[in-house]
mmCIF file of C-alpha atoms in Angstrom:
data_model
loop_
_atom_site.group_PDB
_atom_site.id
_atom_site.type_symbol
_atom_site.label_atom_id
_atom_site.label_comp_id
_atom_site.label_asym_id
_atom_site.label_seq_id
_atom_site.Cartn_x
_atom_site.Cartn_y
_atom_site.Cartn_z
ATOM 1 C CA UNK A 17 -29.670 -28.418 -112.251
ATOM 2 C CA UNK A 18 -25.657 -29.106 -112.190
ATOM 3 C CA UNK A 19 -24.394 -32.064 -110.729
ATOM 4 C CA UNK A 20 -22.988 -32.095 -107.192
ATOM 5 C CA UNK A 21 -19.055 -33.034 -107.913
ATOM 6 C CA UNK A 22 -17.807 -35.542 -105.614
ATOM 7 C CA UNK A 23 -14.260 -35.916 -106.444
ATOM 8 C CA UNK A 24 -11.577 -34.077 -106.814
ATOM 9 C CA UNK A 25 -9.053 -33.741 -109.458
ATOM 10 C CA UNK A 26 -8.093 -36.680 -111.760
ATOM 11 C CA UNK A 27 -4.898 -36.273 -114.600
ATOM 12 C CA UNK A 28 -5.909 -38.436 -117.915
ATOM 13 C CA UNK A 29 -1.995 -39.852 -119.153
ATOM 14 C CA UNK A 30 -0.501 -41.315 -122.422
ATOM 15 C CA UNK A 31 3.075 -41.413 -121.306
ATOM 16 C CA UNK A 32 5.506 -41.548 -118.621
ATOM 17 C CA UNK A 33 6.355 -38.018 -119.095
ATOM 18 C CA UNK A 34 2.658 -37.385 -118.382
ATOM 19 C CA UNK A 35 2.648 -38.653 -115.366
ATOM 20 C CA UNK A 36 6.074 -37.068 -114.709
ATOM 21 C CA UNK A 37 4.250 -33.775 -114.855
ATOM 22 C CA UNK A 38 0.840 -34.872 -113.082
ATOM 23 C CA UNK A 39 3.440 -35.795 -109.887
ATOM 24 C CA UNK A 40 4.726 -32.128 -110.744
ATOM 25 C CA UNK A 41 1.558 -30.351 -110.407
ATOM 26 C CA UNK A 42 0.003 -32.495 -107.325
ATOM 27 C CA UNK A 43 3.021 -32.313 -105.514
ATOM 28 C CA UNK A 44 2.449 -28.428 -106.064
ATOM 29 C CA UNK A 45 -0.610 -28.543 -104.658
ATOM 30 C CA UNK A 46 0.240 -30.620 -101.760
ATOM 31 C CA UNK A 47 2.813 -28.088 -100.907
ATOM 32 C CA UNK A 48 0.384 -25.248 -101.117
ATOM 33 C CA UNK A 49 -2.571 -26.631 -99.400
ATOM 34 C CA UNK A 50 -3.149 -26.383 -95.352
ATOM 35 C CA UNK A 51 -2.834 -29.833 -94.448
ATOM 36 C CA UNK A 52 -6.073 -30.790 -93.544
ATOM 37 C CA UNK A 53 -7.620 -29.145 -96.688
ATOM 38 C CA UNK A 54 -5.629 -31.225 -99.159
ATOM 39 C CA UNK A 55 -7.512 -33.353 -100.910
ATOM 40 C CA UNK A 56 -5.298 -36.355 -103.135
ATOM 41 C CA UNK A 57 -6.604 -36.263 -106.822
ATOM 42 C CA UNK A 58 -6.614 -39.591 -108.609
ATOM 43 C CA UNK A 59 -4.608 -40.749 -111.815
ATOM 44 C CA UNK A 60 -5.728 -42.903 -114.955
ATOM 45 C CA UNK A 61 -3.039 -44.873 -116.930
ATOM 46 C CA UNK A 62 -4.506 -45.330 -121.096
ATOM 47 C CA UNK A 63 -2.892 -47.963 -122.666
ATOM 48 C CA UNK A 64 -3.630 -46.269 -125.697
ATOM 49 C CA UNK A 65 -0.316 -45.439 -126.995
ATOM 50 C CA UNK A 66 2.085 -46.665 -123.942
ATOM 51 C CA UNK A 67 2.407 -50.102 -121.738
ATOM 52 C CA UNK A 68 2.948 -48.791 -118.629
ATOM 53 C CA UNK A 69 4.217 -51.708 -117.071
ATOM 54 C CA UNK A 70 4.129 -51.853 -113.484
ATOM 55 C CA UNK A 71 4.145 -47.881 -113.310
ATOM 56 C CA UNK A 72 0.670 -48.116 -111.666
ATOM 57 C CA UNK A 73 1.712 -50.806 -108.803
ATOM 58 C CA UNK A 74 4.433 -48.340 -107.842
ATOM 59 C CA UNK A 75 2.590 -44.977 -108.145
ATOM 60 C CA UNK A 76 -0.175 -46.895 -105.751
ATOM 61 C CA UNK A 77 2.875 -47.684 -103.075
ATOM 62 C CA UNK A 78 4.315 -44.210 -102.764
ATOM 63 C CA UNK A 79 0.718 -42.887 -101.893
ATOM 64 C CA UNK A 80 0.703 -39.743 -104.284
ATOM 65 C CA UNK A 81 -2.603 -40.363 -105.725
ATOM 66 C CA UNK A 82 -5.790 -41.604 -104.002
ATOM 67 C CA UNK A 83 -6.741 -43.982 -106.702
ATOM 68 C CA UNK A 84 -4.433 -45.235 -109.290
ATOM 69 C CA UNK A 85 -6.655 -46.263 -112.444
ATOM 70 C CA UNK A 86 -6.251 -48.678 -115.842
ATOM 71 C CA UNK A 87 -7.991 -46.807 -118.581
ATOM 72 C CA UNK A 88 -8.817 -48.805 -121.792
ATOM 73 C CA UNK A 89 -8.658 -46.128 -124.262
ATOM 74 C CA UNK A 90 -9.188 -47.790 -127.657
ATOM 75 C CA UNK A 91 -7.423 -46.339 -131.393
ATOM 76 C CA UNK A 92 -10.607 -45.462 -133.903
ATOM 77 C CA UNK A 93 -9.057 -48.220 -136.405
ATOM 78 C CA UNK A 94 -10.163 -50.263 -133.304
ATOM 79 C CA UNK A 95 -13.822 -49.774 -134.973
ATOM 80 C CA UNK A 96 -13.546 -50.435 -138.695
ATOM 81 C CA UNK A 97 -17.021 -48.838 -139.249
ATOM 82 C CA UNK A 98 -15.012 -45.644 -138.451
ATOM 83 C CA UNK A 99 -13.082 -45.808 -141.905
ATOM 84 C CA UNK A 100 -14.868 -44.400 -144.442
ATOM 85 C CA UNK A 101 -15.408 -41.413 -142.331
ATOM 86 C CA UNK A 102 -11.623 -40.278 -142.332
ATOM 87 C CA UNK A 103 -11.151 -40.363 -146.253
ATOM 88 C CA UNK A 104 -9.949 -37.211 -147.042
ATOM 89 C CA UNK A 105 -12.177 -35.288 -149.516
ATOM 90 C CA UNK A 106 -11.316 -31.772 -151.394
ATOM 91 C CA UNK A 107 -14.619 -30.976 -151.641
ATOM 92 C CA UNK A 108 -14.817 -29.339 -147.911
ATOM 93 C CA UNK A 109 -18.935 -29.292 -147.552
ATOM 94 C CA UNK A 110 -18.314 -33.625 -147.667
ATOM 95 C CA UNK A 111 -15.313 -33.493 -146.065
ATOM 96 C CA UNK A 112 -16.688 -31.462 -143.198
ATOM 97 C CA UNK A 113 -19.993 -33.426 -143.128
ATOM 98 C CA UNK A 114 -17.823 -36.717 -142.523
ATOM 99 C CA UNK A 115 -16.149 -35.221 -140.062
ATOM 100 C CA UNK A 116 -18.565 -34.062 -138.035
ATOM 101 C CA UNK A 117 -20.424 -37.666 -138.217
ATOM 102 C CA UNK A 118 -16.863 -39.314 -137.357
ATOM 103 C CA UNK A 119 -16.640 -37.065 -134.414
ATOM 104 C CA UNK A 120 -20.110 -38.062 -132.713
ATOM 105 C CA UNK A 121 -19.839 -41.619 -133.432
ATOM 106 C CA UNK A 122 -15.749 -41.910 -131.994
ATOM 107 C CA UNK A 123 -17.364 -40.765 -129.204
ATOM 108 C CA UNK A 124 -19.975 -43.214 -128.836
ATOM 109 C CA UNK A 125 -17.920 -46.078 -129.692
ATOM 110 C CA UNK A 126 -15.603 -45.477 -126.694
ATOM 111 C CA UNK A 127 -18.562 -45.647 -123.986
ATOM 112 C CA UNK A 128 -18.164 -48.647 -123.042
ATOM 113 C CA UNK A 129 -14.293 -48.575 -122.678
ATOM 114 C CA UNK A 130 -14.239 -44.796 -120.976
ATOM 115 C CA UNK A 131 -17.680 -45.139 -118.837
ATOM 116 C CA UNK A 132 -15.528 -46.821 -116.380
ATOM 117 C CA UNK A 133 -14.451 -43.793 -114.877
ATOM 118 C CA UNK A 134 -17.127 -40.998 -113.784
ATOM 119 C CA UNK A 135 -15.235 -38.012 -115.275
ATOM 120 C CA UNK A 136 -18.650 -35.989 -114.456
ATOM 121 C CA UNK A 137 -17.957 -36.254 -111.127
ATOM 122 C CA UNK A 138 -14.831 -34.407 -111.129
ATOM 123 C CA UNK A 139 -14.065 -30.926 -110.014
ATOM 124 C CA UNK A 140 -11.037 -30.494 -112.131
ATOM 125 C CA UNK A 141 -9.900 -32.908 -114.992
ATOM 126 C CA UNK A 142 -6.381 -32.473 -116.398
ATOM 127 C CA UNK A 143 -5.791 -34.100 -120.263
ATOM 128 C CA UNK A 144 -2.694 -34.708 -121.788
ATOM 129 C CA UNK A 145 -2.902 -35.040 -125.702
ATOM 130 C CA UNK A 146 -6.327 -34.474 -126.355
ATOM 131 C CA UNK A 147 -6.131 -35.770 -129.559
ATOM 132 C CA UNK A 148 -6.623 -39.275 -128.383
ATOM 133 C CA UNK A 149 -10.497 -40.162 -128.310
ATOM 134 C CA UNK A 150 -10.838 -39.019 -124.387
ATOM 135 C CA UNK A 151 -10.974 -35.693 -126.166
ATOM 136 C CA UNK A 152 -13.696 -36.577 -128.272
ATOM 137 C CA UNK A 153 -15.652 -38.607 -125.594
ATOM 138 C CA UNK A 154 -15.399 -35.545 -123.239
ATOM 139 C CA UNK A 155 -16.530 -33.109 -125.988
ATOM 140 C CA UNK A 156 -19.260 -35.144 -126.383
ATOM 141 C CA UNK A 157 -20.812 -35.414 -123.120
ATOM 142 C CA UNK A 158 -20.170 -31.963 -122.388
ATOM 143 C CA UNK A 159 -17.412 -32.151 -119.827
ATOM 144 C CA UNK A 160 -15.025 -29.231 -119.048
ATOM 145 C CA UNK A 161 -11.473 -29.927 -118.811
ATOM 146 C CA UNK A 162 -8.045 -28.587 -119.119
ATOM 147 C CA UNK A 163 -5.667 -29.564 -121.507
ATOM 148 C CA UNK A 164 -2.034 -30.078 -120.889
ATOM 149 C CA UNK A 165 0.683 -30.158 -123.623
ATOM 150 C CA UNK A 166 2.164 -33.924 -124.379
ATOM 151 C CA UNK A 167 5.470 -32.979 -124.493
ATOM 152 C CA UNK A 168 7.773 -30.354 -123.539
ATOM 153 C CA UNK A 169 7.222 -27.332 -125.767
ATOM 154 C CA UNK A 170 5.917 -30.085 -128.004
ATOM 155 C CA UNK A 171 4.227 -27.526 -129.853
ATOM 156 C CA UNK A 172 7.984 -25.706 -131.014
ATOM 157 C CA UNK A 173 8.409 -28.631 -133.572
ATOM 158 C CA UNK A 174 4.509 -30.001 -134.378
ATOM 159 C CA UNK A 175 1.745 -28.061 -133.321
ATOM 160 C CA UNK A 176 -0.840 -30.967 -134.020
ATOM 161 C CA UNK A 177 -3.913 -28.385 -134.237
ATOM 162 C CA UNK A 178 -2.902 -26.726 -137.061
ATOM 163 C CA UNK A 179 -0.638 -29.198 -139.159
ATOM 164 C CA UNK A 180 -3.870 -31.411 -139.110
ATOM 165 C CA UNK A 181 -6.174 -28.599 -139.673
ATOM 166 C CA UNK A 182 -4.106 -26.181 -142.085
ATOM 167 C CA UNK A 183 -6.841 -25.942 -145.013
ATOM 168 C CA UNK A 184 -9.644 -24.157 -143.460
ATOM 169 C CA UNK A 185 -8.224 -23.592 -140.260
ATOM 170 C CA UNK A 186 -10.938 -21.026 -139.386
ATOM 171 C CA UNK A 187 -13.652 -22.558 -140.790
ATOM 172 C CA UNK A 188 -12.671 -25.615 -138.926
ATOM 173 C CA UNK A 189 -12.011 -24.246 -135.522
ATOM 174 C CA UNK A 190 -15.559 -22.155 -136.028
ATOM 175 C CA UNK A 191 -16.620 -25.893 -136.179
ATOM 176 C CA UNK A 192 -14.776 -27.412 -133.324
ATOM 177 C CA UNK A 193 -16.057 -24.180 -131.015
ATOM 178 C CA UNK A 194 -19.691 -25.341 -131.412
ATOM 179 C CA UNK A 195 -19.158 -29.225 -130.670
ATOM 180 C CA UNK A 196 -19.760 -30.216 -134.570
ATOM 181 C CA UNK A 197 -16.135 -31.477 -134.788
ATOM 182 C CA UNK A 198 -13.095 -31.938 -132.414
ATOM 183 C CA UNK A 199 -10.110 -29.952 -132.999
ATOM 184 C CA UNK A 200 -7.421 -30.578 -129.978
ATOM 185 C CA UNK A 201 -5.314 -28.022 -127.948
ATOM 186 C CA UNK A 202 -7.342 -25.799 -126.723
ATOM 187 C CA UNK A 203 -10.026 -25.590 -129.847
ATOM 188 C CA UNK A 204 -12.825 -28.093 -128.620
ATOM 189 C CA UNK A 205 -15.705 -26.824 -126.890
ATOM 190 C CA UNK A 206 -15.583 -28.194 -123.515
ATOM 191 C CA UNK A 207 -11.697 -27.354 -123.515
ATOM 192 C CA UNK A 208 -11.241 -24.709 -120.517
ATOM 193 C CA UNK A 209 -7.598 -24.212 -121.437
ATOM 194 C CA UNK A 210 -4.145 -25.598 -122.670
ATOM 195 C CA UNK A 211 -1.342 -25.762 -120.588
ATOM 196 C CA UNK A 212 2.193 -25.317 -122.343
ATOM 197 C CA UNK A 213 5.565 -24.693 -120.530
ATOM 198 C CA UNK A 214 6.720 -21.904 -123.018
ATOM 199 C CA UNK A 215 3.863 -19.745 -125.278
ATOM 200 C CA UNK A 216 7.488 -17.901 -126.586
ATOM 201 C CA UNK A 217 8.403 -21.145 -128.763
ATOM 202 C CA UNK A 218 4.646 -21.907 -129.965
ATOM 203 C CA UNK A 219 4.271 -20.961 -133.591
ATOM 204 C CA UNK A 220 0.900 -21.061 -133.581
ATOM 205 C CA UNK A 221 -1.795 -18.610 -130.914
ATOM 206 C CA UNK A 222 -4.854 -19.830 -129.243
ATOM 207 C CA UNK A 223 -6.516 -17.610 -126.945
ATOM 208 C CA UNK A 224 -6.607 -20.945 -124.577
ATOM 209 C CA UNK A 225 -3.347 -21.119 -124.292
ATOM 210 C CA UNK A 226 -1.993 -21.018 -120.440
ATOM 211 C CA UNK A 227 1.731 -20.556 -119.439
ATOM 212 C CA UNK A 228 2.802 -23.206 -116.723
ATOM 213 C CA UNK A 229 6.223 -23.356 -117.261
ATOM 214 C CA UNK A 230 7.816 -26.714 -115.836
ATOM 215 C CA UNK A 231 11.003 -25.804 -114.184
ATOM 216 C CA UNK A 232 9.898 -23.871 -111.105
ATOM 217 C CA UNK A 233 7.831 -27.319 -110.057
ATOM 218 C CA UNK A 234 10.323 -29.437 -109.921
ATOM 219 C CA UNK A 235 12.742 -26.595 -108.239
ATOM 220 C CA UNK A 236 10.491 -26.441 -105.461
ATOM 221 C CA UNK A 237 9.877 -29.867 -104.957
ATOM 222 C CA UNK A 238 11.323 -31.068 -101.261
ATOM 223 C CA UNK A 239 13.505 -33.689 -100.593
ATOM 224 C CA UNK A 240 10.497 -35.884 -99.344
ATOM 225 C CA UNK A 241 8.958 -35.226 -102.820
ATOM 226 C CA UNK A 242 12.395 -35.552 -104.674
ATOM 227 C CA UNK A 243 12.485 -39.509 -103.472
ATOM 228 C CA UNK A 244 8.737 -39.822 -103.830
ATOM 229 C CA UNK A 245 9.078 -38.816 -108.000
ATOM 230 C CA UNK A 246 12.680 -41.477 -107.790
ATOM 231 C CA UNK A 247 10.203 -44.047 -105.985
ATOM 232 C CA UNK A 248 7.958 -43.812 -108.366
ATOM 233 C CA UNK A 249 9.550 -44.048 -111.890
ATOM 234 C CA UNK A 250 12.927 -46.131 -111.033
ATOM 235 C CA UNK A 251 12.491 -49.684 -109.893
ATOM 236 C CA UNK A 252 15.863 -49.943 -108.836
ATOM 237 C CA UNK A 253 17.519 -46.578 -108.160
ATOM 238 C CA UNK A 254 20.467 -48.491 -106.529
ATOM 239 C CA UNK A 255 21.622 -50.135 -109.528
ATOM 240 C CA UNK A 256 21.080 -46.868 -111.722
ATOM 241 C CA UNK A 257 23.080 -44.966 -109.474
ATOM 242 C CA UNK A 258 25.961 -48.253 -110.377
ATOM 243 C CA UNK A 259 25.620 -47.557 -113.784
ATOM 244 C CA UNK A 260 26.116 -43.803 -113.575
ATOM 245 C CA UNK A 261 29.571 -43.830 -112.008
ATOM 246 C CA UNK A 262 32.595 -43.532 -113.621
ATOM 247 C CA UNK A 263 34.808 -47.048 -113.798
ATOM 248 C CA UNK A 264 37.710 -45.017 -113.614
ATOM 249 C CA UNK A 265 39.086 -41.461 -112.474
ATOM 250 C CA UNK A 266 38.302 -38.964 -114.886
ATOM 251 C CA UNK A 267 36.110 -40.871 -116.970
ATOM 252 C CA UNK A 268 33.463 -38.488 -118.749
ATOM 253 C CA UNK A 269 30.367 -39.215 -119.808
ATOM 254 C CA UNK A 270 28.248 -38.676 -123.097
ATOM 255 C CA UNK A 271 24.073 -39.450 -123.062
ATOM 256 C CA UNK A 272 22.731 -40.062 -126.433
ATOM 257 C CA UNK A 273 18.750 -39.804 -125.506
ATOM 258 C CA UNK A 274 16.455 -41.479 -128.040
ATOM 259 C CA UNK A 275 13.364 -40.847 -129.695
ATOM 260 C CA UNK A 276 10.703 -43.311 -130.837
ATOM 261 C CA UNK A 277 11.736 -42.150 -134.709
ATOM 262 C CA UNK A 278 12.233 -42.868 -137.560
ATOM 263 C CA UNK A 279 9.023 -45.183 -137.483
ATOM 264 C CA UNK A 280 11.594 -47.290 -139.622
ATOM 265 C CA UNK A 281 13.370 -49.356 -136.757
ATOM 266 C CA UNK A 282 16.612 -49.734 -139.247
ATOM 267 C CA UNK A 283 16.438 -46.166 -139.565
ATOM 268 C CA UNK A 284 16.577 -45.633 -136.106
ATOM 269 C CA UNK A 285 19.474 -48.092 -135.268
ATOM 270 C CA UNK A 286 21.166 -45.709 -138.071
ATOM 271 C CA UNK A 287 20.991 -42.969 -136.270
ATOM 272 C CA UNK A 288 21.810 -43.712 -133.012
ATOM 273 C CA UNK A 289 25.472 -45.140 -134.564
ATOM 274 C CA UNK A 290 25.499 -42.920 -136.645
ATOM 275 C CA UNK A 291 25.129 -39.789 -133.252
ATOM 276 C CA UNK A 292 27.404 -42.244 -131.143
ATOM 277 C CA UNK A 293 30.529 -42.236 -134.012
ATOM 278 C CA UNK A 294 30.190 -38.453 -134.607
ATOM 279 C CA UNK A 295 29.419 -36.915 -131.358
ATOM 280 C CA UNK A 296 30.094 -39.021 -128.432
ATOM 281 C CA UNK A 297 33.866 -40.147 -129.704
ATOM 282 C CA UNK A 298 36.354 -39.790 -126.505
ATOM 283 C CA UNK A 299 33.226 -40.788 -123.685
ATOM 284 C CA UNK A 300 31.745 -43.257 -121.929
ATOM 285 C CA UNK A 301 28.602 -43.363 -124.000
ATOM 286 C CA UNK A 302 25.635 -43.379 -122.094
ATOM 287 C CA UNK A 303 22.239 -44.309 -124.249
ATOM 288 C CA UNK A 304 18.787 -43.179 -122.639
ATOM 289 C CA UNK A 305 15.724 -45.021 -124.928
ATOM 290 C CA UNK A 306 12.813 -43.030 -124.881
ATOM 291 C CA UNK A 307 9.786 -44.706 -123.031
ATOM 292 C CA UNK A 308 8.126 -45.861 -126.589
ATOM 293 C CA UNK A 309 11.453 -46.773 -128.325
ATOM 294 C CA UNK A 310 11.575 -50.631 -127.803
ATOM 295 C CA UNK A 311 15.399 -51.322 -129.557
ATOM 296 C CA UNK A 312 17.669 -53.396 -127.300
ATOM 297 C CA UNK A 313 20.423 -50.976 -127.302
ATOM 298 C CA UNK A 314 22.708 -53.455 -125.637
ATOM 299 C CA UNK A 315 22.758 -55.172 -128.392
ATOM 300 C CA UNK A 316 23.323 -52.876 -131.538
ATOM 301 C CA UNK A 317 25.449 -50.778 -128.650
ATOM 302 C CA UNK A 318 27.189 -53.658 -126.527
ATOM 303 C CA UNK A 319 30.096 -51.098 -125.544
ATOM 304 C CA UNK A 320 27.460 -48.544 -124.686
ATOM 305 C CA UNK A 321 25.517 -48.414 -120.785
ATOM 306 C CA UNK A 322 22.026 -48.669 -121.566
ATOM 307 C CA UNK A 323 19.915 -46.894 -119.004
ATOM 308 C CA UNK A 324 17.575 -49.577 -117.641
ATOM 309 C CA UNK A 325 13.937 -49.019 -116.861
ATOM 310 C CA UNK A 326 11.279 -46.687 -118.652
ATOM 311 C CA UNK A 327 11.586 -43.391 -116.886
ATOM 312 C CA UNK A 328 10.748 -39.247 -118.303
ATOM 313 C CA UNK A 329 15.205 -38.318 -118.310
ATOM 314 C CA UNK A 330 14.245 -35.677 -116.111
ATOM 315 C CA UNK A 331 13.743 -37.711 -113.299
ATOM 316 C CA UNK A 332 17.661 -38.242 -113.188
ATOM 317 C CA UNK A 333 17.705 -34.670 -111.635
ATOM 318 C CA UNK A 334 17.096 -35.686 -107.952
ATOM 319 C CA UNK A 335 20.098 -38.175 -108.095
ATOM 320 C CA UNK A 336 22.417 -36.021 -105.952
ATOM 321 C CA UNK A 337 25.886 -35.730 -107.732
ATOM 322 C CA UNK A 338 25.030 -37.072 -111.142
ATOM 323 C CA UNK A 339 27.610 -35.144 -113.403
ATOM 324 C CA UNK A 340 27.015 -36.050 -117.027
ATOM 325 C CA UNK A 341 29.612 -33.812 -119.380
ATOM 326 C CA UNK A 342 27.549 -33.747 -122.965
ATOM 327 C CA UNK A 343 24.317 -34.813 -124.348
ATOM 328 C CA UNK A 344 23.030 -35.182 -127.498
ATOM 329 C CA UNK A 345 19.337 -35.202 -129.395
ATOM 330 C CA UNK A 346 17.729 -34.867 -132.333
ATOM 331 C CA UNK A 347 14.797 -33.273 -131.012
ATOM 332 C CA UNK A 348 14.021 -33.884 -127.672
ATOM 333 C CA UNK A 349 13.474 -30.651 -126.003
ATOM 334 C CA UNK A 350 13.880 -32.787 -122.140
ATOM 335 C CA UNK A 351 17.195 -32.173 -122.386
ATOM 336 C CA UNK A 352 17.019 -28.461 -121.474
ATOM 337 C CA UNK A 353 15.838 -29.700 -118.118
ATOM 338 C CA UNK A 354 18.870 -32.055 -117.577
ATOM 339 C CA UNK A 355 20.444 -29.695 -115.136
ATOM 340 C CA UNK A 356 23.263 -32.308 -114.617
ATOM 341 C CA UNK A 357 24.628 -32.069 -118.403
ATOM 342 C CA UNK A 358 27.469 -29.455 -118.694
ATOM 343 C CA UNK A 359 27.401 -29.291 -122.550
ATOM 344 C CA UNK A 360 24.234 -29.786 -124.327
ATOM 345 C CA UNK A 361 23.482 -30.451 -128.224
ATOM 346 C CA UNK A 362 20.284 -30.486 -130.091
ATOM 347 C CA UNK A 363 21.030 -31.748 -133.927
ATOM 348 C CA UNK A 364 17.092 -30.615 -135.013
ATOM 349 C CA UNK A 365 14.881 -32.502 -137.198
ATOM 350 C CA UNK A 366 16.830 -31.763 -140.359
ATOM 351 C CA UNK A 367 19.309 -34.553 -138.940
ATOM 352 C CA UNK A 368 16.610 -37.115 -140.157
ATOM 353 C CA UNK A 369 16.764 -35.675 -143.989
ATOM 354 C CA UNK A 370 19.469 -38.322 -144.537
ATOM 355 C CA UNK A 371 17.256 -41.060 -143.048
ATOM 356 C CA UNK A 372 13.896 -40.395 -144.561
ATOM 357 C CA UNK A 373 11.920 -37.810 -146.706
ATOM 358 C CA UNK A 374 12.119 -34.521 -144.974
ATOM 359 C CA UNK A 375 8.102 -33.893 -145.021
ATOM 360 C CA UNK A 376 7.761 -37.313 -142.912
ATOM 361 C CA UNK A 377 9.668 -35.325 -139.893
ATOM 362 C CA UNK A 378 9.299 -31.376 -140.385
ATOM 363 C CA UNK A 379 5.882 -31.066 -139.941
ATOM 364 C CA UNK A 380 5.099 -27.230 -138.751
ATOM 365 C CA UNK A 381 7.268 -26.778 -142.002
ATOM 366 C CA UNK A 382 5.134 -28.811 -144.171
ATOM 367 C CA UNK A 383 1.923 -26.759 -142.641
ATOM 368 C CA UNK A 384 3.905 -23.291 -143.657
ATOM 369 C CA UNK A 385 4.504 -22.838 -140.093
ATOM 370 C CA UNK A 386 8.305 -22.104 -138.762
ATOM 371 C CA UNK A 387 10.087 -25.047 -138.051
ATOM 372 C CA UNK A 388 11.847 -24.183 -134.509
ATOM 373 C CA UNK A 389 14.734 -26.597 -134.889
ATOM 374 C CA UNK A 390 16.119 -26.678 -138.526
#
């Protein structure tokens, strides 16, 4: 006999951009739902990968969500005993054998961290990145859920399925299909689909794949909703909206928009001064550190404005009149949804080769996938 569901909808997030898109998608709903058959969905915050700050204090003030929640997702090298299950082997029959005993016991081991929330109780449960053990834990007590990519197009540069699962790929999603091990992205059992923005730029095909592209959401969103999302991701929007002017007439801008690599911090200050001196010579630069990047920009960049506060760039959208005349990334694909940016320029991961080995960055490459950005 199934379980009578008693909640909802609840959106399992790694990142601010996560959440970015699970205020995308609710607000969607909101919109399309009679009032007095809307039902909120609830929201849970892993501090797996990302210290959300006081994201969750806000979110709970602007009301989106019923229930704002603190999810203790733990990394497997949290549980040493996992080790000696992820040594690689190229004998497959032990290789597969370990896996398939890692998989189970991940999943056991994060009971008492993930137990907190009754994800059987759900009517619809939406998962970005998988790949972190909430994938394995739902897999394991036979859960449904949907997938959602982690980033935007994500998949265009590192399709994480594949790159980790290249030798045997069949074999190994045959596996993952029948709950013996976890492959991510649409692959695991209990997966009901993937969500991506754009199949066109996915390398890969998995016949879970589901095409939600992002930009109609946030066109539609109303101006209620527009200071909701600004409520909810920018602590001060006053002061932001200070640093964005101009300090004199015709003054243009350039944004420089980090990523959280090179792992190698001094590699990373490298390239940012490095972007600055090439590409952003006659602006105002403008430096946007992604939420995970933790350099103080104001210092290696004291001539630079630093955007303050940890927010997905798109966000900067619903400031009316923000005029921004170039940007510049190595790979992150946000920028195609800065619709404030009159000129926009994506160097592609073979901008790292100068700052680290090439096969530490061009992963769908490495796989003998195409690399989307050369």
């Amino acid at each position: 006999m199934k379980r009578k569901k008693t909640k909802t909808r609840i959106y399992v997030c790694h990142t601010f951009y996560h959440v970015y898109v699970a205020i995308l998608k609710e607000m969607k709903l909101e919109r399309e739902s009679a009032s007095d058959a809307y039902q909120k969905a609830d929201i849970a915050l892993s501090s797996i990968s990302t210290n959300f700050e006081n994201l969750g204090e806000r979110l709970q003030k602007t009301g989106i969500f019923h229930e704002v929640i603190a999810l203790d997702e733990k990394r497997e090298d949290f549980f040493p005993e996992l080790a000696k299950y992820r040594k690689n082997y190229s004998n497959i029959l032990k290789h597969m054998i370990n896996r398939m005993i890692f998989t189970k016991k991940l999943a056991k081991c994060e009971i008492p961290y993930l137990s907190v929330i009754d994800f059987a109780a759900y009517e619809d449960i939406y998962v970005f990145c998988d790949s972190d053990p909430i994938g394995y834990y739902l897999n394991y007590k036979h859960i449904p859920y949907h997938a959602v990519e982690d980033g935007l197009d994500c998949l265009k540069n590192l399709d994480d399925a594949y790159v980790a699962n290249h030798g045997h790929f069949k074999l190994k999603t045959w596996f993952s299909r029948r709950n013996l091990i976890f492959i991510m992205n649409g692959w695991g059992k209990y997966c009901i689909d993937m969500e991506i923005n754009d199949r066109s730029v996915v390398p890969t095909d998995c016949p879970r794949f589901v095409e939600e592209p992002r930009k109609p959401l946030e066109q539609a969103l109303t101006d209620r909703q527009k200071k909701l999302m600004i409520q909810a991701f920018i602590e001060d929007a006053d002061k932001l909206t200070e640093q964005l002017k101009p300090s004199h007439e015709g003054e243009e801008f350039a944004c420089f928009l980090t990523e959280p690599h090179p792992v190698d911090v001094e590699a990373r200050k490298k390239v940012c001064l490095d972007v600055i001196e090439k590409y952003c010579k006659g602006y105002r630069v403008l430096i946007k550190p992604h939420p995970r990047d933790m350099i103080d920009y104001t210092e290696l960049c004291p001539d630079a404005v630093v955007l303050r506060g940890r927010f997905p760039v798109e966000v900067l959208n619903f400031f009316e009149g923000l005029r921004i005349k170039k940007a510049v990334s190595i790979l992150t694909t946000a920028m195609n949804n800065m619709d404030f940016v009159e000129e926009k320029l994506n160097l592609g991961a073979s901008f790292w080769d100068a700052y680290e080995a090439p096969e530490k960055h061009a992963y769908n490459k490495k796989a003998g996938l195409k690399l989307a950005d050369q």
